[in-house]
Coordinates of C-alpha atoms in Angstrom, one line a residue:
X1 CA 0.0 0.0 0.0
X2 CA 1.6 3.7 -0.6
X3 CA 2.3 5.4 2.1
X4 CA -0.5 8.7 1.2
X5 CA -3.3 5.4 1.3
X6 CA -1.6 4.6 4.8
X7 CA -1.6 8.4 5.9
X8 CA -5.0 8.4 5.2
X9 CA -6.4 5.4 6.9
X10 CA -4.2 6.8 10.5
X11 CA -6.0 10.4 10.0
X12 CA -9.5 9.4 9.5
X13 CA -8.3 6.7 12.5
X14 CA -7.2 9.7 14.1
X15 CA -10.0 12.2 13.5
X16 CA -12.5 9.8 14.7
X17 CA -10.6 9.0 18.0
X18 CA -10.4 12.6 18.1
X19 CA -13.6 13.7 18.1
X20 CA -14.8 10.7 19.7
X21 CA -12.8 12.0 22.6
X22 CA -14.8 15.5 22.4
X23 CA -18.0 14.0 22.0
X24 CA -17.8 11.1 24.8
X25 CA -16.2 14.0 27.4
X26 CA -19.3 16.7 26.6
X27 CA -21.8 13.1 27.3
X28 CA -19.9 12.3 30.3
X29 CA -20.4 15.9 31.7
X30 CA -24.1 15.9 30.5
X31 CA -23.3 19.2 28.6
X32 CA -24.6 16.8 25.4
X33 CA -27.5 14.5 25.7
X34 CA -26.6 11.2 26.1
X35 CA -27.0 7.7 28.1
X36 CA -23.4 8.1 29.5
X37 CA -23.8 10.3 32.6
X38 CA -26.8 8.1 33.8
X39 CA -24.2 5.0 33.0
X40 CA -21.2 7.1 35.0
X41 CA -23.4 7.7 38.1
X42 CA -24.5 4.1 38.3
X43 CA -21.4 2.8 38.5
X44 CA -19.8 5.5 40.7
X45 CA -22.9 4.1 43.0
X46 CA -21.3 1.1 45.0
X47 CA -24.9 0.3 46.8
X48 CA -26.8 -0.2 43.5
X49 CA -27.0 -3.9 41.9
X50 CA -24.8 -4.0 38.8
X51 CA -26.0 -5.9 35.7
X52 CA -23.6 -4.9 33.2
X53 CA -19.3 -5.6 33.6
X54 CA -18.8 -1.8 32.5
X55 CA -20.2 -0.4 35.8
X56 CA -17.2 -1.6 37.6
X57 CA -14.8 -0.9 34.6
X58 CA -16.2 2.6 35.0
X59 CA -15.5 3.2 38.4
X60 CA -11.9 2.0 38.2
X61 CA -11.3 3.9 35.5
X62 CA -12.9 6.9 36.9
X63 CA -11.4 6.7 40.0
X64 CA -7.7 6.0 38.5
X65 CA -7.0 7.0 34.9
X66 CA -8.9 10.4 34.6
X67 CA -12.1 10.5 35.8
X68 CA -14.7 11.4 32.8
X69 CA -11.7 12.4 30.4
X70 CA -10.4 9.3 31.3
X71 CA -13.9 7.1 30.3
X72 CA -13.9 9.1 27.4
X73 CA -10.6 8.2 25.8
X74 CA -11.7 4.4 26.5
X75 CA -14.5 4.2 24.9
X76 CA -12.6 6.4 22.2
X77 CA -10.2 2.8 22.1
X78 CA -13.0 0.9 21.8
X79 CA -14.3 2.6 18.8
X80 CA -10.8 2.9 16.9
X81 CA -10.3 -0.7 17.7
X82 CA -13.7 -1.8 16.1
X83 CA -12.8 0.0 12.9
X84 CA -10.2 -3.0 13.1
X85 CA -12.1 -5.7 14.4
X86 CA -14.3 -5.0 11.1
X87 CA -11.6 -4.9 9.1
X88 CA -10.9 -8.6 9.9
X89 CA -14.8 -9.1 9.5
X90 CA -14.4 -7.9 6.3
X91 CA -11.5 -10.0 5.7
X92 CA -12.8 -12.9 6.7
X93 CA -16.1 -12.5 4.4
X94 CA -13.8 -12.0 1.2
X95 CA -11.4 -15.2 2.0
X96 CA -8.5 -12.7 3.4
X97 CA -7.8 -12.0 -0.7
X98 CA -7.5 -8.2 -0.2
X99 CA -6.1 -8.3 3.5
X100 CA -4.1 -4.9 2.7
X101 CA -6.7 -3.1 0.7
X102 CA -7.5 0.3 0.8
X103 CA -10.6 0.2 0.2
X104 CA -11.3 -2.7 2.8
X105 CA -9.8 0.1 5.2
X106 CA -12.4 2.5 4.0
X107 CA -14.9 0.8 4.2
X108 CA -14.1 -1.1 7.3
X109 CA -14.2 3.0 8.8
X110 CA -17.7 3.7 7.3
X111 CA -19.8 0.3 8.3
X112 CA -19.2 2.1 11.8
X113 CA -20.9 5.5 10.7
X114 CA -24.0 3.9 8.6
X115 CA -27.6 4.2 9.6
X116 CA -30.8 4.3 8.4
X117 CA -31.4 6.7 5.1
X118 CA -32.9 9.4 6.6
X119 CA -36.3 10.5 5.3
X120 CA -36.9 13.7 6.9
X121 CA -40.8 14.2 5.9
X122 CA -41.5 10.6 6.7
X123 CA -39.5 9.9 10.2
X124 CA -38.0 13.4 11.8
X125 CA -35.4 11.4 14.4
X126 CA -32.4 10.2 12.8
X127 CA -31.9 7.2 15.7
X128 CA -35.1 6.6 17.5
X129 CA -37.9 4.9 15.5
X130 CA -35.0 3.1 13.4
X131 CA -32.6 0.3 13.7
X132 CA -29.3 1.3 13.1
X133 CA -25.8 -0.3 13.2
X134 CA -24.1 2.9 14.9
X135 CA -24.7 3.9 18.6
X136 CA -22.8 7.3 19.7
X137 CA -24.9 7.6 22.7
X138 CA -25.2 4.0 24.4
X139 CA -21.5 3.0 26.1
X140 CA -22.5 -0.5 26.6
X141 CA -23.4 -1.1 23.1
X142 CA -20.3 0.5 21.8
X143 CA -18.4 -2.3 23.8
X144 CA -20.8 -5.2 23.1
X145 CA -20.0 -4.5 19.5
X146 CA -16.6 -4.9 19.7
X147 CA -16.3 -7.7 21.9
X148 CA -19.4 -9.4 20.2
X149 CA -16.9 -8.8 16.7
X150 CA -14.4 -10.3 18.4
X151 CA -16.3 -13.5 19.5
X152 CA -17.9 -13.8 16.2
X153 CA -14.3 -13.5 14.3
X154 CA -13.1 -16.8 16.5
X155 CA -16.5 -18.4 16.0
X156 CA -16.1 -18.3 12.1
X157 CA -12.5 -19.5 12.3
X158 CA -13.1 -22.4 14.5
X159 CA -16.2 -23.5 12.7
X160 CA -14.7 -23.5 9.5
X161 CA -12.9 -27.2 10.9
X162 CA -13.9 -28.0 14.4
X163 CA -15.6 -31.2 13.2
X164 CA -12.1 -33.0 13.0
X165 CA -10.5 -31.1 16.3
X166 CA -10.5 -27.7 18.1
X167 CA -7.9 -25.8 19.3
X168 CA -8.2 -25.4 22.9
X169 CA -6.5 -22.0 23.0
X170 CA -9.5 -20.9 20.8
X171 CA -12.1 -22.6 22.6
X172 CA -11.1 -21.1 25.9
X173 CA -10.5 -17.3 23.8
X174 CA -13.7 -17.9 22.0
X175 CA -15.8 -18.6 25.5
X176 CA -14.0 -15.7 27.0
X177 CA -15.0 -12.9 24.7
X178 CA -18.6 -14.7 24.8
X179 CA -18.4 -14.2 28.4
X180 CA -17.2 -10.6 28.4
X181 CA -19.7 -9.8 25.6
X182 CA -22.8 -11.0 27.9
X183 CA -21.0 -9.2 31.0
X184 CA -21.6 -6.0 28.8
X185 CA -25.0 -6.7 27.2
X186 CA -27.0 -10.0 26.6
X187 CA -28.4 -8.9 23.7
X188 CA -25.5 -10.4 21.4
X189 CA -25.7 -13.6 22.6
X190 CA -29.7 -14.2 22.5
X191 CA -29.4 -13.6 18.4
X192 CA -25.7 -15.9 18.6
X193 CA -26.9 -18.6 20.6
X194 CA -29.8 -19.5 18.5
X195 CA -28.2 -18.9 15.5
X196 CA -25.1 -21.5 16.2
X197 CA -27.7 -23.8 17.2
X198 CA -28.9 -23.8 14.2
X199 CA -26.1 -24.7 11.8
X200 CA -24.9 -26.8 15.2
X201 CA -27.9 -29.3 14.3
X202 CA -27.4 -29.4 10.7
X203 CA -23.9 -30.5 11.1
X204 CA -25.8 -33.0 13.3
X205 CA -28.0 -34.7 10.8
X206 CA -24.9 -35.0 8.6
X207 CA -22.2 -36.3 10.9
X208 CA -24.4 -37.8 13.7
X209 CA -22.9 -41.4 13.4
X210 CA -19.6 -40.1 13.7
X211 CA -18.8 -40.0 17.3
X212 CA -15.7 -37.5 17.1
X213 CA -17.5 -35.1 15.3
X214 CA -21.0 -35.4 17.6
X215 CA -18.2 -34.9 20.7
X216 CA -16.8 -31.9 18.7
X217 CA -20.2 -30.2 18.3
X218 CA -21.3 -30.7 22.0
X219 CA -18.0 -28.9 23.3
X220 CA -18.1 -26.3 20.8
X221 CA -21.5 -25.7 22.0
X222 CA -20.5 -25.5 25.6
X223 CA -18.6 -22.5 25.1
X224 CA -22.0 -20.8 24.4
X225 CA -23.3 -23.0 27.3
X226 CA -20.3 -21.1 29.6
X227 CA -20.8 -17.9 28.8
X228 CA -24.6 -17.8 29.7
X229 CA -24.7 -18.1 33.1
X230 CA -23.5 -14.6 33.2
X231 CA -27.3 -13.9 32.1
X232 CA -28.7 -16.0 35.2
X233 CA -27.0 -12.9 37.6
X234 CA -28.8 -10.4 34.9
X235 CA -32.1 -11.6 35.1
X236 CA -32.1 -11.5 38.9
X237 CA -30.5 -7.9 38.6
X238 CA -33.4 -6.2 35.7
X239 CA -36.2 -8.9 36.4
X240 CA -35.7 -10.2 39.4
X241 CA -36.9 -8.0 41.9
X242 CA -39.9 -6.4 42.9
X243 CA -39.6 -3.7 40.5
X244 CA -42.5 -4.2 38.3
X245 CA -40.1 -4.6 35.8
X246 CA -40.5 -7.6 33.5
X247 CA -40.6 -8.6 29.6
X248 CA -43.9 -8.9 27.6
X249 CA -45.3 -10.1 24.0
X250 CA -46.5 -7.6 21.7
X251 CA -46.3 -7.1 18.3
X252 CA -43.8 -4.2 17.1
X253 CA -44.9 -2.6 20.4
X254 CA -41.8 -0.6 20.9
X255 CA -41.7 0.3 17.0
X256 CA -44.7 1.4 17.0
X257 CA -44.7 4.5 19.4
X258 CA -41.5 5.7 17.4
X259 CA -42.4 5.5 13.7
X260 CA -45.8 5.6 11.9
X261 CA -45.0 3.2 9.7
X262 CA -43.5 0.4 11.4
X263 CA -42.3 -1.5 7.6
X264 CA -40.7 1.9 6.2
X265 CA -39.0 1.9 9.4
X266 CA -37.3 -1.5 8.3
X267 CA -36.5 -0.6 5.1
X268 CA -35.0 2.4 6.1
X269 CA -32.6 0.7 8.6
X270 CA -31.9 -2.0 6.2
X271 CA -32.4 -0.8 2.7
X272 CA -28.9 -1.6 1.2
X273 CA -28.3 -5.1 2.8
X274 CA -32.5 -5.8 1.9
X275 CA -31.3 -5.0 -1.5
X276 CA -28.3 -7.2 -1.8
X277 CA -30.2 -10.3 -0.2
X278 CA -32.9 -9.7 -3.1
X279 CA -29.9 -9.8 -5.6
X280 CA -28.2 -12.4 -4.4
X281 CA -30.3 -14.6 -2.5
X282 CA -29.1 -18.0 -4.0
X283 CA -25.6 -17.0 -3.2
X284 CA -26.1 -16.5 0.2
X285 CA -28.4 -19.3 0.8
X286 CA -25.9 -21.7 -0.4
X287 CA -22.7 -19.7 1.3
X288 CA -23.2 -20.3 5.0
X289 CA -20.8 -17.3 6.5
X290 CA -22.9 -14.7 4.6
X291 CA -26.4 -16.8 5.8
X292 CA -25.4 -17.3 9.2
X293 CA -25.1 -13.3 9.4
X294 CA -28.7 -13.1 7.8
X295 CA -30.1 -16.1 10.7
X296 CA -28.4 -13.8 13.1
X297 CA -30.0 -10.9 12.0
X298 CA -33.6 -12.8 11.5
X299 CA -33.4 -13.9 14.9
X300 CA -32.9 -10.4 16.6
X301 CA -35.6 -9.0 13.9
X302 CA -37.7 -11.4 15.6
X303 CA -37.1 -10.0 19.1
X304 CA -37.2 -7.1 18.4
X305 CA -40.7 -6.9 17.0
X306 CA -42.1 -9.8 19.0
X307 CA -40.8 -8.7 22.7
X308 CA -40.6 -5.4 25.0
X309 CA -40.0 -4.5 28.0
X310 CA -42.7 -3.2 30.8
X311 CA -42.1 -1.3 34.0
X312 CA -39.3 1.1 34.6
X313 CA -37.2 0.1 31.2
X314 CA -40.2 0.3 29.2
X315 CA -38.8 3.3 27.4
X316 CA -35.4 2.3 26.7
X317 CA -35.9 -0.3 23.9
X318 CA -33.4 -2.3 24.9
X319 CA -33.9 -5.3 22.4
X320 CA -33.0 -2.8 19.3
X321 CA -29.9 -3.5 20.3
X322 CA -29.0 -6.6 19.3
X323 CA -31.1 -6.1 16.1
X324 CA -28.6 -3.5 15.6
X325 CA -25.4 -5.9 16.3
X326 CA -26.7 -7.6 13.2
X327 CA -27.4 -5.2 10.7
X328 CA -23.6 -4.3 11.2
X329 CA -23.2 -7.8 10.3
X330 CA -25.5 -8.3 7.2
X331 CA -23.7 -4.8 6.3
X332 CA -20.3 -6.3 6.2
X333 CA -21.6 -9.4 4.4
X334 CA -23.4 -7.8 1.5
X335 CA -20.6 -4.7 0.8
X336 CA -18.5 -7.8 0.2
X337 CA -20.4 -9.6 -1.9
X338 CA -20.8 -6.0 -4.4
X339 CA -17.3 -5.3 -3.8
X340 CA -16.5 -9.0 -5.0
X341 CA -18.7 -8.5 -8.1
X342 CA -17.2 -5.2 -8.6
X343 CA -13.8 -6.8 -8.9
X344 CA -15.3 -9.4 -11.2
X345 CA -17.3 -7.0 -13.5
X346 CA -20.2 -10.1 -12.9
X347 CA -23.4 -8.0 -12.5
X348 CA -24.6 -4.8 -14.6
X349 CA -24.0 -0.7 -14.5
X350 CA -27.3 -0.7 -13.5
X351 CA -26.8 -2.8 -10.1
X352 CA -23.8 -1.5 -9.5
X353 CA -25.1 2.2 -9.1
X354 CA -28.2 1.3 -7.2
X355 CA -26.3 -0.9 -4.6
X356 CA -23.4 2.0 -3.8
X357 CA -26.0 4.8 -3.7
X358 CA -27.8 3.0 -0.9
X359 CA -24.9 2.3 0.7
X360 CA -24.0 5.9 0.5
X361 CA -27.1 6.8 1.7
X362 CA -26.4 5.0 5.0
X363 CA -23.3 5.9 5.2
X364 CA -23.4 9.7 4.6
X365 CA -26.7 9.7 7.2
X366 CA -24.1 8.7 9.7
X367 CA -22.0 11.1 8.7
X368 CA -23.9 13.7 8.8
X369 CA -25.5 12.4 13.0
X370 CA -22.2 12.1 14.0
X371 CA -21.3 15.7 13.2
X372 CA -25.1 16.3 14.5
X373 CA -23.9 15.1 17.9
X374 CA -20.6 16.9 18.0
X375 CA -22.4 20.0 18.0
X376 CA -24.3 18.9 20.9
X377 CA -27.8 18.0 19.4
X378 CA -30.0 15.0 20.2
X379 CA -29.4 11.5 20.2
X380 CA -32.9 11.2 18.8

C-alpha cells in the first residue's frame, strides 16, 4: 500500500478517535444528551445492583485513569479498535484475498458511521424509530460491538474445521470474549446462541454417526453454554426484583410509538443489505458465513418486533440492540459480496449504481449524525 493510502487510513483513525474523545467527554459531563452520565453515576454508585461488567470498569477507571476524560478516551479505544475488528470481518467475508486493501480500510471506517437513510418528511429522528448499526450515545453497546466482533471473528475460524478437532487455546478465547460480551450486554448472545444452534444441528444430521464429530459439536457448543450463566446474575438484577419490571409479548410494540409506519421503518434501517439479499439470495443461501449473518439478523428482527420491556425500562428499547449488532453484520456481508462482483465485473452498470448509492445513503446519514452530535444536538 503507498504510504499517502496509509496516511490516510491513520488520520481518519485519528479524527474519529479525536472527536470521539470530544464528544464522549461533553456526554460524560451531561453538557450533550446522552445515556453516559446516567451510565457514570451508576457505576460511581457502589450500593446499586450491577447488571452490566462496564459499571465496575467505570468506576476503576474513573477513580484511577482520569475520571470522565479518562472514560472518554476508553471508549474512544474501543471505537478505533472496532474499525479494526471490522476490518478482519471484512476479511474474513472475502477469504483474506484483499487483506491490505485500501478500500477494505475504508470501508471497514464507514460500516461504523452507517444508519438508516434518513427520510426527513417521513420519520424526523435520525436514531429513534429506526434500527441502526451505529450507537454514539449508548457506552455498553459500543463495547458489546466490539467484543461481540471479536467473539464472532473466532467463532467463524473455528467452525470452518472444528468437526475434526478444536484448538483449545481458541475454545477457551472464544468462551471468554462470549463471556465478556454478555457481562456487557446480553443482547448479542440471545441472536448468537440461536443462531449456532442452528447450523450446530445441521452439522448434526450429517455427521451424527460419527462420534468425534458429535463430541466436537457438544463442546463447541459448551462454550455458548459457559458464557450464559452470566445472564442467570442479569435476570435477577433487571427482572428479578420487585420492581414491576419484566418482559412482555406484543407485536412491534416498541416500534410502534416511534415510527408511523413500522415497515418503512425496516427498510429504512436496512435498505442496502435488503437489496443485496434480493440480488443475491441464492448466493447466500448456499454460502453459509454470509447466511449465518442473515439467521443472526432474522433472529434479533424477531425480538425485536415480537418482545418489549414493561415497567421502569419500558422506554429504553433495549432489544433494538441486538437487532442492531446484526445489521452491522448483514452490512459487512453484503458490501463484500458488491465489492467481490465489482472486482469481477459479474453483474450490470445498473446494479452496481443502485447498490453503492444505498450504501452511500447509509453511510453519509451517519456522517452527517455524528457531526449532528458533535455540536451537541440529540441522540434522537
Amino acid at each position: 500500500m503507498e504510504k499517502w493510502k496509509k496516511l490516510t487510513i491513520a488520520v481518519l483513525a485519528a479524527l474519529t478517535g479525536g472527536c470521539s474523545i470530544y464528544l464522549f467527554y461533553n456526554q460524560a459531563l451531561g453538557v450533550f444528551p446522552s445515556d453516559l452520565g446516567a451510565h457514570i453515576a451508576a457505576a460511581l454508585d457502589s450500593g446499586n445492583l450491577q447488571y452490566t461488567i462496564t459499571k465496575p470498569v467505570f468506576r476503576f477507571v474513573f477513580r484511577y485513569m482520569g475520571g470522565n476524560l479518562g472514560i472518554a478516551v476508553f471508549l474512544s479505544a474501543i471505537i478505533v479498535i472496532t474499525f479494526l475488528a471490522t476490518k478482519r470481518l471484512l476479511d474474513f467475508y472475502l477469504d483474506y484475498e484483499e487483506k491490505d486493501s485500501f478500500d477494505i480500510y475504508i470501508i471497514a471506517i464507514l460500516l461504523n458511521f452507517v444508519l438508516a437513510v434518513h427520510i426527513p418528511f417521513i420519520h424526523s429522528y435520525w436514531n429513534v424509530g429506526v434500527q441502526e448499526p451505529t450507537e454514539w450515545h449508548n457506552s455498553t453497546y459500543i463495547i458489546m460491538k466490539l467484543f461481540g466482533m471479536a467473539a464472532l471473528l473466532l467463532y467463524f475460524k473455528i467452525e470452518e474445521n472444528y468437526l475434526s478437532g478444536i484448538n483449545k487455546k481458541e475454545w477457551l478465547l472464544f468462551c471468554l470474549y462470549l463471556t465478556i460480551t454478555n457481562s456487557v450486554k446480553p443482547n448479542f448472545i440471545l441472536a448468537f446462541a440461536p443462531a449456532m444452534l442452528f447450523f450446530l444441528i445441521i452439522d448434526f444430521s450429517k455427521y451424527y454417526r460419527d462420534r468425534h464429530a458429535v463430541a466436537n459439536m457438544v463442546y463447541f457448543g459448551c462454550a455458548v453454554l459457559v458464557s450464559l450463566t452470566v445472564l442467570i446474575w442479569q435476570s435477577y438484577v433487571l427482572y428479578g426484583q420487585e420492581t414491576g419490571d419484566g418482559i412482555r409479548i406484543g407485536l412491534a410494540a416498541m416500534l410502534s410509538r416511534w415510527h408511523r409506519w413500522p415497515l418503512i421503518s425496516l427498510i429504512q434501517s436496512a435498505a442496502f443489505p435488503l437489496f443485496i439479499l434480493a440480488a443475491n439470495i441464492k448466493e447466500i443461501l448456499s454460502d453459509k458465513k454470509h447466511l449465518f449473518a442473515w439467521i443472526m439478523n432474522g433472529i434479533a428482527l424477531a425480538q425485536y418486533l415480537l418482545l418489549h420491556e414493561v415497567g421502569s425500562r419500558a422506554e429504553h428499547g433495549n432489544f433494538d440492540f441486538g437487532y442492531s449488532f446484526t445489521l452491522m453484520l448483514v452490512f459487512a456481508s453484503s458490501i463484500s459480496i458488491i465489492h467481490r462482483q465489482r472486482k469481477n465485473h459479474s453483474r450490470s452498470k445498473l446494479y452496481f449504481a443502485s447498490g453503492y448509492l444505498l450504501f452511500a445513503l447509509h453511510a453519509a446519514a451517519g456522517i452527517i449524525y455524528f457531526i449532528k452530535l458533535l455540536l451537541g444536538g440529540s441522540y434522537y
